[in-house]
Amino acid sequence: MAPGSDPRTAPAASAEAPRLTRLDGSPVRALVVDDEESLSDLLHMALRYEGWEVRTAATGQAALTHAREFKPDVIVLDIMMPDLDGLEVLRRLRTSGDDVPVLFLTAKDAVDDRVAGLTAGGDDYLTKPFSLEELVARLRALIRRTVTIRADAVDPELRVGDLVLNEDSYEVHRGGTPVELTATEFELLRYLMRNPRRVLSKAQILDRVWSYEFDGKASVVELYISYLRKKIDSLGPAMIHTVRGVGYMIKPAP
């Protein structure tokens, strides 16, 4: 499986950002083009969880047909295709006047493909393997930048019990007491607080906080959890819990 995220954990990404819709309130439309069925199915599931309407295509010709009939707001397009490659699909789209934003999927070492894709009018690219969360975040950014979209308002404050984290000001308080965190500690705490009462594995945390390509060991998660405990749990009853053999969870103190 190419991406660095377990498909069973894909919903966690969508909980972190306001839902996007078209101005008329209808779902965002995404077209996924890849001849690898397992990857295509995985992306279909992740984007459907975002509330988007998704279609998939396994060939370049099918992609052009879907683009014409479905009129997607964004396209995920693999460069290596069995008939028309992704670059040719993009060329035909642009020639027909279709300026839909396109995110290319490329092989990790295919620098020439990435350059060619952006030069041909692609808007962004990701190399395989990749994180599902990063893919969704990049698609959201492309849509916001190039398409007229409405985003539901979102409160910048995350609250778990007496612990409050402000995503805009990067301030953290517990029981009114300020908590000073490093950038990595803040990201780790934010991920935990976006998933209260949910056990997160070390692999999920590495993927989200340190990114999929971080070539480290799970021990770094244990280390930073210990840092957070010293700063958060020292201000009251324990909130950060270890579920042995599974992962970590944050929940309001009893």
mmCIF file with all atom_site columns, N, CA and C in Angstrom, residues 73-108:
data_model
loop_
_atom_site.group_PDB
_atom_site.id
_atom_site.type_symbol
_atom_site.label_atom_id
_atom_site.label_alt_id
_atom_site.label_comp_id
_atom_site.label_asym_id
_atom_site.label_entity_id
_atom_site.label_seq_id
_atom_site.pdbx_PDB_ins_code
_atom_site.Cartn_x
_atom_site.Cartn_y
_atom_site.Cartn_z
_atom_site.occupancy
_atom_site.B_iso_or_equiv
_atom_site.pdbx_formal_charge
_atom_site.auth_seq_id
_atom_site.auth_comp_id
_atom_site.auth_asym_id
_atom_site.auth_atom_id
_atom_site.pdbx_PDB_model_num
ATOM 1   N N  . ASP A 1 73  ? -13.657 19.601 -8.900  1.00 0.00 ? 73  ASP A N  1
ATOM 2   C CA . ASP A 1 73  ? -13.013 20.804 -8.368  1.00 0.00 ? 73  ASP A CA 1
ATOM 3   C C  . ASP A 1 73  ? -11.519 20.594 -8.193  1.00 0.00 ? 73  ASP A C  1
ATOM 4   N N  . VAL A 1 74  ? -11.079 19.340 -8.164  1.00 0.00 ? 74  VAL A N  1
ATOM 5   C CA . VAL A 1 74  ? -9.663  19.021 -8.037  1.00 0.00 ? 74  VAL A CA 1
ATOM 6   C C  . VAL A 1 74  ? -9.447  17.614 -8.572  1.00 0.00 ? 74  VAL A C  1
ATOM 7   N N  . ILE A 1 75  ? -8.235  17.369 -9.116  1.00 0.00 ? 75  ILE A N  1
ATOM 8   C CA . ILE A 1 75  ? -7.891  16.050 -9.656  1.00 0.00 ? 75  ILE A CA 1
ATOM 9   C C  . ILE A 1 75  ? -6.587  15.573 -9.029  1.00 0.00 ? 75  ILE A C  1
ATOM 10  N N  . VAL A 1 76  ? -6.589  14.325 -8.572  1.00 0.00 ? 76  VAL A N  1
ATOM 11  C CA . VAL A 1 76  ? -5.364  13.640 -8.166  1.00 0.00 ? 76  VAL A CA 1
ATOM 12  C C  . VAL A 1 76  ? -4.970  12.754 -9.337  1.00 0.00 ? 76  VAL A C  1
ATOM 13  N N  . LEU A 1 77  ? -3.783  12.976 -9.895  1.00 0.00 ? 77  LEU A N  1
ATOM 14  C CA . LEU A 1 77  ? -3.436  12.368 -11.180 1.00 0.00 ? 77  LEU A CA 1
ATOM 15  C C  . LEU A 1 77  ? -2.070  11.693 -11.122 1.00 0.00 ? 77  LEU A C  1
ATOM 16  N N  . ASP A 1 78  ? -2.062  10.382 -11.305 1.00 0.00 ? 78  ASP A N  1
ATOM 17  C CA . ASP A 1 78  ? -0.802  9.644  -11.366 1.00 0.00 ? 78  ASP A CA 1
ATOM 18  C C  . ASP A 1 78  ? -0.147  9.912  -12.720 1.00 0.00 ? 78  ASP A C  1
ATOM 19  N N  . ILE A 1 79  ? 1.165   10.085 -12.718 1.00 0.00 ? 79  ILE A N  1
ATOM 20  C CA . ILE A 1 79  ? 1.855   10.351 -13.982 1.00 0.00 ? 79  ILE A CA 1
ATOM 21  C C  . ILE A 1 79  ? 1.954   9.078  -14.834 1.00 0.00 ? 79  ILE A C  1
ATOM 22  N N  . MET A 1 80  ? 2.247   7.948  -14.201 1.00 0.00 ? 80  MET A N  1
ATOM 23  C CA . MET A 1 80  ? 2.425   6.705  -14.956 1.00 0.00 ? 80  MET A CA 1
ATOM 24  C C  . MET A 1 80  ? 1.077   6.013  -15.138 1.00 0.00 ? 80  MET A C  1
ATOM 25  N N  . MET A 1 81  ? 0.544   6.061  -16.359 1.00 0.00 ? 81  MET A N  1
ATOM 26  C CA . MET A 1 81  ? -0.748  5.465  -16.676 1.00 0.00 ? 81  MET A CA 1
ATOM 27  C C  . MET A 1 81  ? -0.596  4.492  -17.849 1.00 0.00 ? 81  MET A C  1
ATOM 28  N N  . PRO A 1 82  ? -1.495  3.513  -17.982 1.00 0.00 ? 82  PRO A N  1
ATOM 29  C CA . PRO A 1 82  ? -1.329  2.484  -19.014 1.00 0.00 ? 82  PRO A CA 1
ATOM 30  C C  . PRO A 1 82  ? -1.585  2.953  -20.442 1.00 0.00 ? 82  PRO A C  1
ATOM 31  N N  . ASP A 1 83  ? -2.363  4.021  -20.616 1.00 0.00 ? 83  ASP A N  1
ATOM 32  C CA . ASP A 1 83  ? -2.596  4.482  -21.991 1.00 0.00 ? 83  ASP A CA 1
ATOM 33  C C  . ASP A 1 83  ? -2.010  5.884  -22.165 1.00 0.00 ? 83  ASP A C  1
ATOM 34  N N  . LEU A 1 84  ? -2.767  6.905  -21.800 1.00 0.00 ? 84  LEU A N  1
ATOM 35  C CA . LEU A 1 84  ? -2.239  8.265  -21.800 1.00 0.00 ? 84  LEU A CA 1
ATOM 36  C C  . LEU A 1 84  ? -1.596  8.537  -20.449 1.00 0.00 ? 84  LEU A C  1
ATOM 37  N N  . ASP A 1 85  ? -0.373  9.038  -20.434 1.00 0.00 ? 85  ASP A N  1
ATOM 38  C CA . ASP A 1 85  ? 0.223   9.326  -19.133 1.00 0.00 ? 85  ASP A CA 1
ATOM 39  C C  . ASP A 1 85  ? -0.377  10.612 -18.565 1.00 0.00 ? 85  ASP A C  1
ATOM 40  N N  . GLY A 1 86  ? -0.079  10.875 -17.294 1.00 0.00 ? 86  GLY A N  1
ATOM 41  C CA . GLY A 1 86  ? -0.671  12.019 -16.626 1.00 0.00 ? 86  GLY A CA 1
ATOM 42  C C  . GLY A 1 86  ? -0.355  13.346 -17.293 1.00 0.00 ? 86  GLY A C  1
ATOM 43  N N  . LEU A 1 87  ? 0.840   13.472 -17.835 1.00 0.00 ? 87  LEU A N  1
ATOM 44  C CA . LEU A 1 87  ? 1.225   14.720 -18.500 1.00 0.00 ? 87  LEU A CA 1
ATOM 45  C C  . LEU A 1 87  ? 0.356   14.969 -19.739 1.00 0.00 ? 87  LEU A C  1
ATOM 46  N N  . GLU A 1 88  ? 0.067   13.903 -20.481 1.00 0.00 ? 88  GLU A N  1
ATOM 47  C CA . GLU A 1 88  ? -0.767  14.053 -21.675 1.00 0.00 ? 88  GLU A CA 1
ATOM 48  C C  . GLU A 1 88  ? -2.215  14.367 -21.275 1.00 0.00 ? 88  GLU A C  1
ATOM 49  N N  . VAL A 1 89  ? -2.680  13.730 -20.202 1.00 0.00 ? 89  VAL A N  1
ATOM 50  C CA . VAL A 1 89  ? -4.025  14.040 -19.715 1.00 0.00 ? 89  VAL A CA 1
ATOM 51  C C  . VAL A 1 89  ? -4.113  15.523 -19.349 1.00 0.00 ? 89  VAL A C  1
ATOM 52  N N  . LEU A 1 90  ? -3.114  16.017 -18.631 1.00 0.00 ? 90  LEU A N  1
ATOM 53  C CA . LEU A 1 90  ? -3.114  17.431 -18.246 1.00 0.00 ? 90  LEU A CA 1
ATOM 54  C C  . LEU A 1 90  ? -3.057  18.332 -19.468 1.00 0.00 ? 90  LEU A C  1
ATOM 55  N N  . ARG A 1 91  ? -2.220  17.962 -20.430 1.00 0.00 ? 91  ARG A N  1
ATOM 56  C CA . ARG A 1 91  ? -2.106  18.790 -21.638 1.00 0.00 ? 91  ARG A CA 1
ATOM 57  C C  . ARG A 1 91  ? -3.450  18.918 -22.342 1.00 0.00 ? 91  ARG A C  1
ATOM 58  N N  . ARG A 1 92  ? -4.176  17.803 -22.448 1.00 0.00 ? 92  ARG A N  1
ATOM 59  C CA . ARG A 1 92  ? -5.476  17.836 -23.114 1.00 0.00 ? 92  ARG A CA 1
ATOM 60  C C  . ARG A 1 92  ? -6.503  18.629 -22.314 1.00 0.00 ? 92  ARG A C  1
ATOM 61  N N  . LEU A 1 93  ? -6.432  18.523 -20.993 1.00 0.00 ? 93  LEU A N  1
ATOM 62  C CA . LEU A 1 93  ? -7.344  19.307 -20.160 1.00 0.00 ? 93  LEU A CA 1
ATOM 63  C C  . LEU A 1 93  ? -7.111  20.798 -20.366 1.00 0.00 ? 93  LEU A C  1
ATOM 64  N N  . ARG A 1 94  ? -5.844  21.191 -20.332 1.00 0.00 ? 94  ARG A N  1
ATOM 65  C CA . ARG A 1 94  ? -5.529  22.614 -20.469 1.00 0.00 ? 94  ARG A CA 1
ATOM 66  C C  . ARG A 1 94  ? -5.844  23.114 -21.880 1.00 0.00 ? 94  ARG A C  1
ATOM 67  N N  . THR A 1 95  ? -5.605  22.280 -22.874 1.00 0.00 ? 95  THR A N  1
ATOM 68  C CA . THR A 1 95  ? -5.912  22.666 -24.254 1.00 0.00 ? 95  THR A CA 1
ATOM 69  C C  . THR A 1 95  ? -7.400  22.911 -24.434 1.00 0.00 ? 95  THR A C  1
ATOM 70  N N  . SER A 1 96  ? -8.221  22.147 -23.703 1.00 0.00 ? 96  SER A N  1
ATOM 71  C CA . SER A 1 96  ? -9.671  22.305 -23.815 1.00 0.00 ? 96  SER A CA 1
ATOM 72  C C  . SER A 1 96  ? -10.206 23.459 -22.967 1.00 0.00 ? 96  SER A C  1
ATOM 73  N N  . GLY A 1 97  ? -9.295  24.133 -22.263 1.00 0.00 ? 97  GLY A N  1
ATOM 74  C CA . GLY A 1 97  ? -9.720  25.262 -21.449 1.00 0.00 ? 97  GLY A CA 1
ATOM 75  C C  . GLY A 1 97  ? -10.073 24.922 -20.022 1.00 0.00 ? 97  GLY A C  1
ATOM 76  N N  . ASP A 1 98  ? -9.831  23.676 -19.610 1.00 0.00 ? 98  ASP A N  1
ATOM 77  C CA . ASP A 1 98  ? -10.143 23.243 -18.251 1.00 0.00 ? 98  ASP A CA 1
ATOM 78  C C  . ASP A 1 98  ? -8.971  23.592 -17.337 1.00 0.00 ? 98  ASP A C  1
ATOM 79  N N  . ASP A 1 99  ? -9.202  24.494 -16.369 1.00 0.00 ? 99  ASP A N  1
ATOM 80  C CA . ASP A 1 99  ? -8.125  24.906 -15.470 1.00 0.00 ? 99  ASP A CA 1
ATOM 81  C C  . ASP A 1 99  ? -8.261  24.295 -14.078 1.00 0.00 ? 99  ASP A C  1
ATOM 82  N N  . VAL A 1 100 ? -8.937  23.142 -13.969 1.00 0.00 ? 100 VAL A N  1
ATOM 83  C CA . VAL A 1 100 ? -9.101  22.455 -12.695 1.00 0.00 ? 100 VAL A CA 1
ATOM 84  C C  . VAL A 1 100 ? -7.727  22.223 -12.056 1.00 0.00 ? 100 VAL A C  1
ATOM 85  N N  . PRO A 1 101 ? -7.578  22.481 -10.745 1.00 0.00 ? 101 PRO A N  1
ATOM 86  C CA . PRO A 1 101 ? -6.285  22.231 -10.101 1.00 0.00 ? 101 PRO A CA 1
ATOM 87  C C  . PRO A 1 101 ? -5.948  20.748 -10.102 1.00 0.00 ? 101 PRO A C  1
ATOM 88  N N  . VAL A 1 102 ? -4.680  20.439 -10.369 1.00 0.00 ? 102 VAL A N  1
ATOM 89  C CA . VAL A 1 102 ? -4.224  19.052 -10.484 1.00 0.00 ? 102 VAL A CA 1
ATOM 90  C C  . VAL A 1 102 ? -3.050  18.821 -9.546  1.00 0.00 ? 102 VAL A C  1
ATOM 91  N N  . LEU A 1 103 ? -3.154  17.759 -8.739  1.00 0.00 ? 103 LEU A N  1
ATOM 92  C CA . LEU A 1 103 ? -2.048  17.310 -7.906  1.00 0.00 ? 103 LEU A CA 1
ATOM 93  C C  . LEU A 1 103 ? -1.516  16.019 -8.497  1.00 0.00 ? 103 LEU A C  1
ATOM 94  N N  . PHE A 1 104 ? -0.240  16.017 -8.897  1.00 0.00 ? 104 PHE A N  1
ATOM 95  C CA . PHE A 1 104 ? 0.376   14.840 -9.486  1.00 0.00 ? 104 PHE A CA 1
ATOM 96  C C  . PHE A 1 104 ? 0.904   13.900 -8.418  1.00 0.00 ? 104 PHE A C  1
ATOM 97  N N  . LEU A 1 105 ? 0.790   12.599 -8.672  1.00 0.00 ? 105 LEU A N  1
ATOM 98  C CA . LEU A 1 105 ? 1.459   11.580 -7.888  1.00 0.00 ? 105 LEU A CA 1
ATOM 99  C C  . LEU A 1 105 ? 2.637   11.075 -8.706  1.00 0.00 ? 105 LEU A C  1
ATOM 100 N N  . THR A 1 106 ? 3.833   11.087 -8.100  1.00 0.00 ? 106 THR A N  1
ATOM 101 C CA . THR A 1 106 ? 5.028   10.690 -8.836  1.00 0.00 ? 106 THR A CA 1
ATOM 102 C C  . THR A 1 106 ? 5.837   9.685  -8.032  1.00 0.00 ? 106 THR A C  1
ATOM 103 N N  . ALA A 1 107 ? 6.722   8.980  -8.738  1.00 0.00 ? 107 ALA A N  1
ATOM 104 C CA . ALA A 1 107 ? 7.656   8.087  -8.060  1.00 0.00 ? 107 ALA A CA 1
ATOM 105 C C  . ALA A 1 107 ? 8.632   8.926  -7.245  1.00 0.00 ? 107 ALA A C  1
ATOM 106 N N  . LYS A 1 108 ? 9.135   8.351  -6.154  1.00 0.00 ? 108 LYS A N  1
ATOM 107 C CA . LYS A 1 108 ? 9.946   9.118  -5.214  1.00 0.00 ? 108 LYS A CA 1
ATOM 108 C C  . LYS A 1 108 ? 11.176  9.742  -5.859  1.00 0.00 ? 108 LYS A C  1
#
